Amino acid sequence: MNNKDYYQILGIDRHANSDEIKRAYRKLAFKYHPDRNINNKQEAEDKFKAAAEAYSILSDKQKRLQYDQYGHENYHEFDHQKSDLNVEDIFSSFGDILNDGLGGFTDFVETTKQQGDNLRIKIRLELNEINNGIIKKIKVKRMKFSKDVQFKVCPLCHGTGSINKLSHTFLGQIQTTINCTQCFGLGKLILRIPRGVNNQGLKQVEELINIKIPAGIKNKMHIKVLGKGNDAPFGLGQKGDLIVLVEEIPHPNFQRNGDNLFYDLYISIPQAILGTYEYIPTFNGTVRIKISPGSQGGKILRLKGKGLPQMNGFGRGDLFIHINIWVPKTISQEHKLWFQNINKDPHFAPKHNQNNKSFLDKIKEIYYND
């Protein structure tokens, strides 16, 4: 933070309009530009940054209003944003102002950061693979830099990748550094490209990649395998990544919601009346459960910790068993007469208990009372 009042730094009065603020800043930015003050670069750079700091506040209506209201010292206690600017930040933020009539300021430093393209694949997983976690070996076609490509040093930049540019303006000359226009910042030119290699020095190869699938991963999640995408052009730069989309294959017995599993159990009318024991498959073995006499259709039983593992490694979801009473569509004449006889029995008359939870209440209990 500069200790001098921002209006004083720009040499304007407190009633200056936006155009006057802009003109004052441009004048100071040109005067104290680091490239124009080689013999006194540090002092010029400090004044150059002070002018930029003042302009960043006074050119913003809201910030200027707060600055005028609180004063110079109190404003920085009110505004906790970082005000330490470096030269590159200034050109990035105010390049349009500096370039308007000062030509070449926005080209102060230009660099080319190359990165290989990311690759995207889809992988289908069985529910038991999701339960256990697994390492999948997948063949992936990716573009890899060919070591058979031959280069020569760029004659224009002599391998540096950058050249100096002299810009002529009505206020003088500005020397800036830009990417080499011949090698585009690479520092080298291609001498020979072998057959099967593209003009970026890349060749398609098939590679076997190990993809670690964590236990409990969810459908439509993405896994990023670093550095297993395409190589950067000419191998100069960071490799791309392999983005793996997980697609869960529907299970014939279980339905999934988060870390919980749902299983439909069908029992007969006699089993519902008399009670029974049933064996339920889980991913950790078979579990024997008791069906109490008089169980109603729609009843939900909960087996704690028999669902899928949580991805964070702490605990497992639950297995919910939904009881369905199976009613035959056709029965014999004998059975039909028997049911007609007991139909008049009061024990078989439906009785609604106000204390019984509805199916909707049971579902809410599952999702909101874990």
CSV table of C-alpha atoms in Angstrom, one decimal:
chain,number,residue,atom,x,y,z
A,1,MET,CA,0.0,0.0,0.0
A,2,ASN,CA,1.3,3.5,-0.9
A,3,ASN,CA,1.2,6.0,2.0
A,4,LYS,CA,0.7,9.0,-0.3
A,5,ASP,CA,-2.8,10.2,-1.1
A,6,TYR,CA,-4.0,8.8,-4.5
A,7,TYR,CA,-5.1,12.2,-5.8
A,8,GLN,CA,-1.6,13.6,-5.1
A,9,ILE,CA,0.0,10.6,-6.8
A,10,LEU,CA,-1.9,11.2,-10.0
A,11,GLY,CA,-1.5,15.0,-9.6
A,12,ILE,CA,-5.3,15.8,-9.9
A,13,ASP,CA,-7.8,17.5,-7.6
A,14,ARG,CA,-10.6,15.6,-5.8
A,15,HIS,CA,-13.2,16.8,-8.3
A,16,ALA,CA,-11.5,15.3,-11.4
A,17,ASN,CA,-13.7,13.4,-13.8
A,18,SER,CA,-12.9,10.0,-15.2
A,19,ASP,CA,-11.3,11.3,-18.4
A,20,GLU,CA,-8.9,13.5,-16.3
A,21,ILE,CA,-8.0,10.5,-14.1
A,22,LYS,CA,-7.3,8.4,-17.2
A,23,ARG,CA,-5.1,11.0,-18.8
A,24,ALA,CA,-3.2,11.6,-15.6
A,25,TYR,CA,-2.5,7.9,-15.2
A,26,ARG,CA,-1.4,7.4,-18.8
A,27,LYS,CA,1.0,10.3,-18.5
A,28,LEU,CA,2.6,8.8,-15.4
A,29,ALA,CA,2.6,5.3,-16.7
A,30,PHE,CA,4.6,6.4,-19.8
A,31,LYS,CA,6.9,8.6,-17.7
A,32,TYR,CA,7.8,5.8,-15.2
A,33,HIS,CA,7.6,2.8,-17.6
A,34,PRO,CA,10.4,0.4,-16.5
A,35,ASP,CA,11.8,0.1,-20.1
A,36,ARG,CA,12.2,3.9,-20.3
A,37,ASN,CA,14.2,4.2,-17.0
A,38,ILE,CA,16.9,1.6,-17.4
A,39,ASN,CA,19.4,3.6,-15.2
A,40,ASN,CA,16.8,4.2,-12.4
A,41,LYS,CA,14.6,1.2,-12.9
A,42,GLN,CA,13.7,0.4,-9.2
A,43,GLU,CA,12.5,3.9,-8.4
A,44,ALA,CA,10.6,4.1,-11.7
A,45,GLU,CA,9.0,0.8,-11.1
A,46,ASP,CA,7.8,1.9,-7.6
A,47,LYS,CA,6.2,5.0,-9.0
A,48,PHE,CA,4.8,3.1,-11.9
A,49,LYS,CA,3.1,0.7,-9.5
A,50,ALA,CA,1.9,3.6,-7.2
A,51,ALA,CA,0.2,5.2,-10.2
A,52,ALA,CA,-1.5,1.9,-11.1
A,53,GLU,CA,-2.7,1.4,-7.5
A,54,ALA,CA,-4.1,5.0,-7.4
A,55,TYR,CA,-5.8,4.5,-10.8
A,56,SER,CA,-7.3,1.1,-9.8
A,57,ILE,CA,-9.2,2.9,-6.9
A,58,LEU,CA,-10.1,6.2,-8.4
A,59,SER,CA,-11.3,4.8,-11.7
A,60,ASP,CA,-13.8,2.6,-9.9
A,61,LYS,CA,-16.9,4.6,-8.9
A,62,GLN,CA,-17.7,2.5,-5.8
A,63,LYS,CA,-14.1,2.3,-4.6
A,64,ARG,CA,-13.6,6.0,-5.1
A,65,LEU,CA,-16.8,6.8,-3.1
A,66,GLN,CA,-15.5,4.6,-0.2
A,67,TYR,CA,-12.0,6.2,-0.5
A,68,ASP,CA,-13.4,9.7,-0.3
A,69,GLN,CA,-15.7,8.7,2.6
A,70,TYR,CA,-13.1,6.9,4.8
A,71,GLY,CA,-9.9,8.8,3.8
A,72,HIS,CA,-6.6,7.2,2.7
A,73,GLU,CA,-5.5,5.5,5.9
A,74,ASN,CA,-9.0,4.3,7.0
A,75,TYR,CA,-9.9,3.1,3.5
A,76,HIS,CA,-7.3,0.3,3.6
A,77,GLU,CA,-8.6,-0.9,6.9
A,78,PHE,CA,-12.0,-1.1,5.3
A,79,ASP,CA,-10.8,-2.7,2.0
A,80,HIS,CA,-9.0,-6.0,2.7
A,81,GLN,CA,-8.3,-6.7,-0.9
A,82,LYS,CA,-4.6,-7.2,-1.9
A,83,SER,CA,-3.2,-4.0,-3.4
A,84,ASP,CA,0.4,-5.1,-4.1
A,85,LEU,CA,0.6,-5.1,-7.9
A,86,ASN,CA,3.6,-6.3,-9.9
A,87,VAL,CA,4.4,-5.0,-13.4
A,88,GLU,CA,2.8,-8.0,-15.1
A,89,ASP,CA,-0.5,-7.5,-13.1
A,90,ILE,CA,-0.6,-3.9,-14.3
A,91,PHE,CA,-0.2,-4.8,-18.0
A,92,SER,CA,-2.8,-7.5,-17.6
A,93,SER,CA,-5.3,-5.3,-15.8
A,94,PHE,CA,-4.8,-2.0,-17.5
A,95,GLY,CA,-3.4,-3.0,-20.9
A,96,ASP,CA,-6.2,-1.3,-22.8
A,97,ILE,CA,-5.5,2.0,-21.1
A,98,LEU,CA,-1.8,1.8,-21.6
A,99,ASN,CA,-2.0,0.6,-25.2
A,100,ASP,CA,-4.3,3.5,-26.2
A,101,GLY,CA,-1.7,5.8,-27.7
A,102,LEU,CA,1.4,4.2,-26.1
A,103,GLY,CA,1.6,1.2,-28.5
A,104,GLY,CA,3.4,-2.0,-27.5
A,105,PHE,CA,2.8,-1.8,-23.7
A,106,THR,CA,0.6,-4.8,-23.7
A,107,ASP,CA,3.4,-6.9,-25.3
A,108,PHE,CA,5.7,-6.3,-22.3
A,109,VAL,CA,6.1,-10.1,-21.8
A,110,GLU,CA,4.5,-12.8,-23.8
A,111,THR,CA,5.0,-16.5,-23.1
A,112,THR,CA,3.6,-19.6,-24.7
A,113,LYS,CA,2.5,-22.4,-22.3
A,114,GLN,CA,1.9,-25.6,-24.2
A,115,GLN,CA,-0.1,-28.5,-22.8
A,116,GLY,CA,-1.2,-31.7,-24.5
A,117,ASP,CA,-4.9,-32.3,-25.0
A,118,ASN,CA,-6.9,-34.2,-22.5
A,119,LEU,CA,-8.5,-37.5,-23.5
A,120,ARG,CA,-11.9,-38.7,-22.4
A,121,ILE,CA,-13.1,-42.3,-22.1
A,122,LYS,CA,-16.0,-44.1,-20.6
A,123,ILE,CA,-15.7,-47.1,-18.3
A,124,ARG,CA,-18.6,-49.4,-17.3
A,125,LEU,CA,-18.5,-51.0,-13.9
A,126,GLU,CA,-20.4,-53.8,-12.2
A,127,LEU,CA,-21.9,-53.0,-8.8
A,128,ASN,CA,-19.6,-55.6,-7.2
A,129,GLU,CA,-16.6,-53.9,-8.7
A,130,ILE,CA,-17.8,-50.6,-7.2
A,131,ASN,CA,-18.3,-52.4,-3.8
A,132,ASN,CA,-14.7,-53.7,-3.7
A,133,GLY,CA,-12.8,-51.2,-5.7
A,134,ILE,CA,-10.7,-52.4,-8.6
A,135,ILE,CA,-7.7,-51.6,-10.8
A,136,LYS,CA,-8.9,-51.7,-14.5
A,137,LYS,CA,-6.4,-52.2,-17.3
A,138,ILE,CA,-7.6,-50.2,-20.3
A,139,LYS,CA,-6.1,-49.8,-23.7
A,140,VAL,CA,-6.0,-46.1,-24.7
A,141,LYS,CA,-4.9,-44.6,-28.0
A,142,ARG,CA,-3.0,-41.4,-27.3
A,143,MET,CA,-0.7,-39.1,-29.2
A,144,LYS,CA,2.9,-39.4,-28.0
A,145,PHE,CA,6.0,-37.4,-29.0
A,146,SER,CA,8.2,-39.3,-31.4
A,147,LYS,CA,11.9,-39.3,-30.5
A,148,ASP,CA,12.7,-39.8,-34.2
A,149,VAL,CA,11.7,-36.1,-34.9
A,150,GLN,CA,14.8,-34.1,-35.8
A,151,PHE,CA,15.2,-30.4,-34.9
A,152,LYS,CA,17.5,-27.5,-35.5
A,153,VAL,CA,18.0,-24.3,-33.5
A,154,CYS,CA,15.8,-21.4,-34.6
A,155,PRO,CA,18.1,-19.0,-36.5
A,156,LEU,CA,15.9,-15.9,-35.6
A,157,CYS,CA,15.8,-16.3,-31.8
A,158,HIS,CA,18.9,-18.6,-31.5
A,159,GLY,CA,17.0,-21.0,-29.3
A,160,THR,CA,15.6,-18.6,-26.7
A,161,GLY,CA,12.1,-18.7,-28.0
A,162,SER,CA,11.7,-14.9,-27.8
A,163,ILE,CA,12.7,-11.8,-29.7
A,164,ASN,CA,12.8,-8.0,-28.9
A,165,LYS,CA,10.2,-5.8,-30.6
A,166,LEU,CA,10.6,-2.1,-31.1
A,167,SER,CA,7.4,-0.1,-31.2
A,168,HIS,CA,7.3,3.4,-32.5
A,169,THR,CA,4.8,5.8,-30.9
A,170,PHE,CA,4.2,9.5,-31.1
A,171,LEU,CA,5.8,9.7,-27.6
A,172,GLY,CA,8.9,7.7,-28.4
A,173,GLN,CA,10.1,4.1,-28.8
A,174,ILE,CA,9.2,1.2,-26.6
A,175,GLN,CA,11.2,-2.1,-26.6
A,176,THR,CA,9.3,-5.2,-25.6
A,177,THR,CA,9.8,-8.9,-25.6
A,178,ILE,CA,7.5,-11.2,-27.6
A,179,ASN,CA,7.4,-14.8,-28.7
A,180,CYS,CA,9.6,-15.6,-31.7
A,181,THR,CA,7.6,-15.2,-34.9
A,182,GLN,CA,9.5,-17.9,-36.7
A,183,CYS,CA,9.4,-20.8,-34.1
A,184,PHE,CA,6.4,-19.4,-32.1
A,185,GLY,CA,8.3,-19.6,-28.8
A,186,LEU,CA,9.7,-23.1,-29.2
A,187,GLY,CA,13.3,-22.1,-29.8
A,188,LYS,CA,13.7,-24.8,-32.5
A,189,LEU,CA,12.5,-25.7,-36.0
A,190,ILE,CA,11.6,-29.1,-37.4
A,191,LEU,CA,14.3,-30.5,-39.6
A,192,ARG,CA,12.7,-33.9,-40.4
A,193,ILE,CA,9.5,-35.6,-39.5
A,194,PRO,CA,9.4,-39.4,-40.0
A,195,ARG,CA,6.5,-41.3,-41.5
A,196,GLY,CA,3.4,-41.7,-39.3
A,197,VAL,CA,4.2,-38.6,-37.2
A,198,ASN,CA,2.1,-35.4,-37.5
A,199,ASN,CA,3.3,-31.9,-38.0
A,200,GLN,CA,3.5,-31.5,-34.2
A,201,GLY,CA,5.9,-34.4,-33.8
A,202,LEU,CA,3.2,-36.7,-32.3
A,203,LYS,CA,2.5,-40.3,-33.2
A,204,GLN,CA,-0.6,-42.3,-32.2
A,205,VAL,CA,0.3,-45.2,-29.9
A,206,GLU,CA,-1.9,-47.7,-28.0
A,207,GLU,CA,-1.0,-47.9,-24.3
A,208,LEU,CA,-2.2,-50.1,-21.5
A,209,ILE,CA,-3.1,-47.9,-18.6
A,210,ASN,CA,-3.9,-48.9,-15.0
A,211,ILE,CA,-7.0,-47.0,-13.7
A,212,LYS,CA,-7.6,-47.2,-10.0
A,213,ILE,CA,-11.3,-47.3,-9.2
A,214,PRO,CA,-12.0,-46.4,-5.5
A,215,ALA,CA,-14.6,-48.4,-3.7
A,216,GLY,CA,-17.9,-46.7,-3.5
A,217,ILE,CA,-17.5,-44.5,-6.6
A,218,LYS,CA,-20.8,-43.2,-7.9
A,219,ASN,CA,-22.3,-43.2,-11.3
A,220,LYS,CA,-21.3,-40.3,-13.7
A,221,MET,CA,-18.3,-39.4,-11.6
A,222,HIS,CA,-15.0,-38.6,-13.3
A,223,ILE,CA,-11.5,-39.9,-12.5
A,224,LYS,CA,-8.5,-37.9,-13.7
A,225,VAL,CA,-5.4,-39.9,-14.5
A,226,LEU,CA,-2.6,-37.3,-14.6
A,227,GLY,CA,-0.3,-37.2,-17.6
A,228,LYS,CA,-2.0,-40.0,-19.5
A,229,GLY,CA,-3.6,-37.7,-22.2
A,230,ASN,CA,-1.8,-36.5,-25.3
A,231,ASP,CA,1.8,-35.2,-25.2
A,232,ALA,CA,2.3,-31.5,-25.8
A,233,PRO,CA,3.4,-30.5,-29.3
A,234,PHE,CA,7.0,-31.6,-29.9
A,235,GLY,CA,7.1,-32.9,-26.3
A,236,LEU,CA,7.7,-29.4,-25.1
A,237,GLY,CA,5.2,-28.8,-22.3
A,238,GLN,CA,3.0,-30.6,-19.9
A,239,LYS,CA,1.2,-33.8,-20.9
A,240,GLY,CA,-2.6,-33.8,-21.0
A,241,ASP,CA,-4.7,-35.9,-18.6
A,242,LEU,CA,-7.0,-38.9,-19.1
A,243,ILE,CA,-10.5,-38.1,-17.9
A,244,VAL,CA,-12.5,-41.3,-17.2
A,245,LEU,CA,-16.3,-41.2,-16.9
A,246,VAL,CA,-17.7,-43.9,-14.7
A,247,GLU,CA,-20.9,-45.6,-15.9
A,248,GLU,CA,-22.6,-48.0,-13.5
A,249,ILE,CA,-24.2,-51.1,-15.0
A,250,PRO,CA,-27.6,-51.8,-13.5
A,251,HIS,CA,-27.7,-54.7,-11.1
A,252,PRO,CA,-30.4,-57.4,-11.6
A,253,ASN,CA,-31.2,-57.5,-7.8
A,254,PHE,CA,-30.2,-54.2,-6.3
A,255,GLN,CA,-31.1,-50.6,-6.9
A,256,ARG,CA,-28.7,-48.0,-5.7
A,257,ASN,CA,-29.2,-44.6,-4.1
A,258,GLY,CA,-26.0,-43.0,-2.9
A,259,ASP,CA,-24.3,-45.6,-0.6
A,260,ASN,CA,-27.6,-47.4,0.1
A,261,LEU,CA,-29.0,-50.4,-1.7
A,262,PHE,CA,-32.6,-51.5,-2.1
A,263,TYR,CA,-33.9,-55.0,-2.6
A,264,ASP,CA,-37.4,-56.2,-3.4
A,265,LEU,CA,-38.4,-59.3,-1.5
A,266,TYR,CA,-41.5,-61.2,-2.6
A,267,ILE,CA,-43.3,-63.5,-0.2
A,268,SER,CA,-46.6,-65.5,-0.5
A,269,ILE,CA,-49.8,-64.8,1.3
A,270,PRO,CA,-49.3,-67.7,3.7
A,271,GLN,CA,-45.8,-66.5,4.4
A,272,ALA,CA,-47.0,-63.1,5.2
A,273,ILE,CA,-49.7,-64.5,7.6
A,274,LEU,CA,-47.6,-67.2,9.3
A,275,GLY,CA,-44.2,-65.6,9.1
A,276,THR,CA,-41.1,-67.1,7.6
A,277,TYR,CA,-37.3,-66.9,7.3
A,278,GLU,CA,-35.7,-65.6,4.0
A,279,TYR,CA,-32.1,-65.5,2.8
A,280,ILE,CA,-31.0,-62.2,1.3
A,281,PRO,CA,-27.9,-61.8,-0.9
A,282,THR,CA,-25.4,-59.1,-0.1
A,283,PHE,CA,-22.0,-58.3,-1.4
A,284,ASN,CA,-20.5,-59.7,1.9
A,285,GLY,CA,-22.4,-63.0,1.9
A,286,THR,CA,-25.9,-64.2,2.4
A,287,VAL,CA,-27.9,-62.9,5.4
A,288,ARG,CA,-30.9,-64.7,7.0
A,289,ILE,CA,-33.7,-62.5,8.0
A,290,LYS,CA,-37.0,-63.1,9.9
A,291,ILE,CA,-40.4,-62.1,8.4
A,292,SER,CA,-42.7,-61.7,11.4
A,293,PRO,CA,-46.3,-63.2,11.3
A,294,GLY,CA,-48.8,-60.7,10.0
A,295,SER,CA,-46.2,-58.7,7.9
A,296,GLN,CA,-47.9,-56.2,5.7
A,297,GLY,CA,-47.0,-55.5,2.1
A,298,GLY,CA,-44.8,-52.4,1.8
A,299,LYS,CA,-42.9,-53.1,5.0
A,300,ILE,CA,-39.3,-52.0,4.8
A,301,LEU,CA,-36.5,-53.8,6.8
A,302,ARG,CA,-33.2,-52.2,7.2
A,303,LEU,CA,-29.8,-54.0,7.4
A,304,LYS,CA,-27.3,-51.6,8.8
A,305,GLY,CA,-23.9,-51.5,7.1
A,306,LYS,CA,-24.9,-53.9,4.3
A,307,GLY,CA,-24.9,-51.3,1.5
A,308,LEU,CA,-21.9,-49.9,-0.4
A,309,PRO,CA,-18.7,-48.4,1.2
A,310,GLN,CA,-18.4,-44.7,1.4
A,311,MET,CA,-15.7,-43.2,-0.8
A,312,ASN,CA,-14.1,-41.4,2.2
A,313,GLY,CA,-13.4,-44.9,3.7
A,314,PHE,CA,-15.6,-44.3,6.8
A,315,GLY,CA,-18.5,-46.6,7.1
A,316,ARG,CA,-20.9,-48.2,4.7
A,317,GLY,CA,-24.5,-47.5,3.6
A,318,ASP,CA,-27.5,-49.7,4.5
A,319,LEU,CA,-29.5,-52.4,2.7
A,320,PHE,CA,-33.2,-51.7,2.6
A,321,ILE,CA,-35.5,-54.7,2.0
A,322,HIS,CA,-38.9,-53.9,0.6
A,323,ILE,CA,-41.5,-56.6,1.3
A,324,ASN,CA,-44.0,-57.3,-1.4
A,325,ILE,CA,-46.8,-59.8,-1.0
A,326,TRP,CA,-47.3,-61.9,-4.2
A,327,VAL,CA,-50.9,-62.5,-5.2
A,328,PRO,CA,-51.5,-65.2,-7.8
A,329,LYS,CA,-53.5,-64.2,-10.9
A,330,THR,CA,-55.2,-67.6,-11.2
A,331,ILE,CA,-56.2,-70.2,-8.5
A,332,SER,CA,-58.0,-73.5,-8.5
A,333,GLN,CA,-61.7,-73.8,-7.8
A,334,GLU,CA,-61.0,-75.4,-4.5
A,335,HIS,CA,-58.8,-72.5,-3.4
A,336,LYS,CA,-61.4,-70.0,-4.7
A,337,LEU,CA,-64.1,-71.6,-2.5
A,338,TRP,CA,-61.8,-71.6,0.5
A,339,PHE,CA,-61.1,-67.8,0.1
A,340,GLN,CA,-64.8,-67.1,-0.4
A,341,ASN,CA,-65.5,-68.8,2.9
A,342,ILE,CA,-62.8,-66.9,4.9
A,343,ASN,CA,-63.6,-63.6,3.2
A,344,LYS,CA,-66.5,-63.2,5.7
A,345,ASP,CA,-64.2,-63.9,8.7
A,346,PRO,CA,-63.6,-60.7,10.6
A,347,HIS,CA,-59.9,-61.6,11.0
A,348,PHE,CA,-59.4,-61.0,7.3
A,349,ALA,CA,-61.2,-57.6,7.2
A,350,PRO,CA,-58.7,-54.8,6.6
A,351,LYS,CA,-57.9,-52.8,9.7
A,352,HIS,CA,-56.1,-49.5,9.4
A,353,ASN,CA,-53.9,-48.6,12.4
A,354,GLN,CA,-53.4,-44.8,12.7
A,355,ASN,CA,-50.0,-45.6,14.3
A,356,ASN,CA,-48.8,-47.4,11.2
A,357,LYS,CA,-46.5,-45.4,9.0
A,358,SER,CA,-47.4,-44.8,5.4
A,359,PHE,CA,-45.1,-45.9,2.6
A,360,LEU,CA,-44.2,-42.2,2.0
A,361,ASP,CA,-43.3,-41.8,5.7
A,362,LYS,CA,-41.1,-44.9,5.6
A,363,ILE,CA,-39.2,-43.4,2.6
A,364,LYS,CA,-38.8,-40.1,4.4
A,365,GLU,CA,-37.5,-41.9,7.4
A,366,ILE,CA,-34.9,-43.7,5.2
A,367,TYR,CA,-33.5,-40.5,3.7
A,368,TYR,CA,-33.8,-38.0,6.5
A,369,ASN,CA,-33.2,-40.1,9.7
A,370,ASP,CA,-30.0,-41.9,8.8
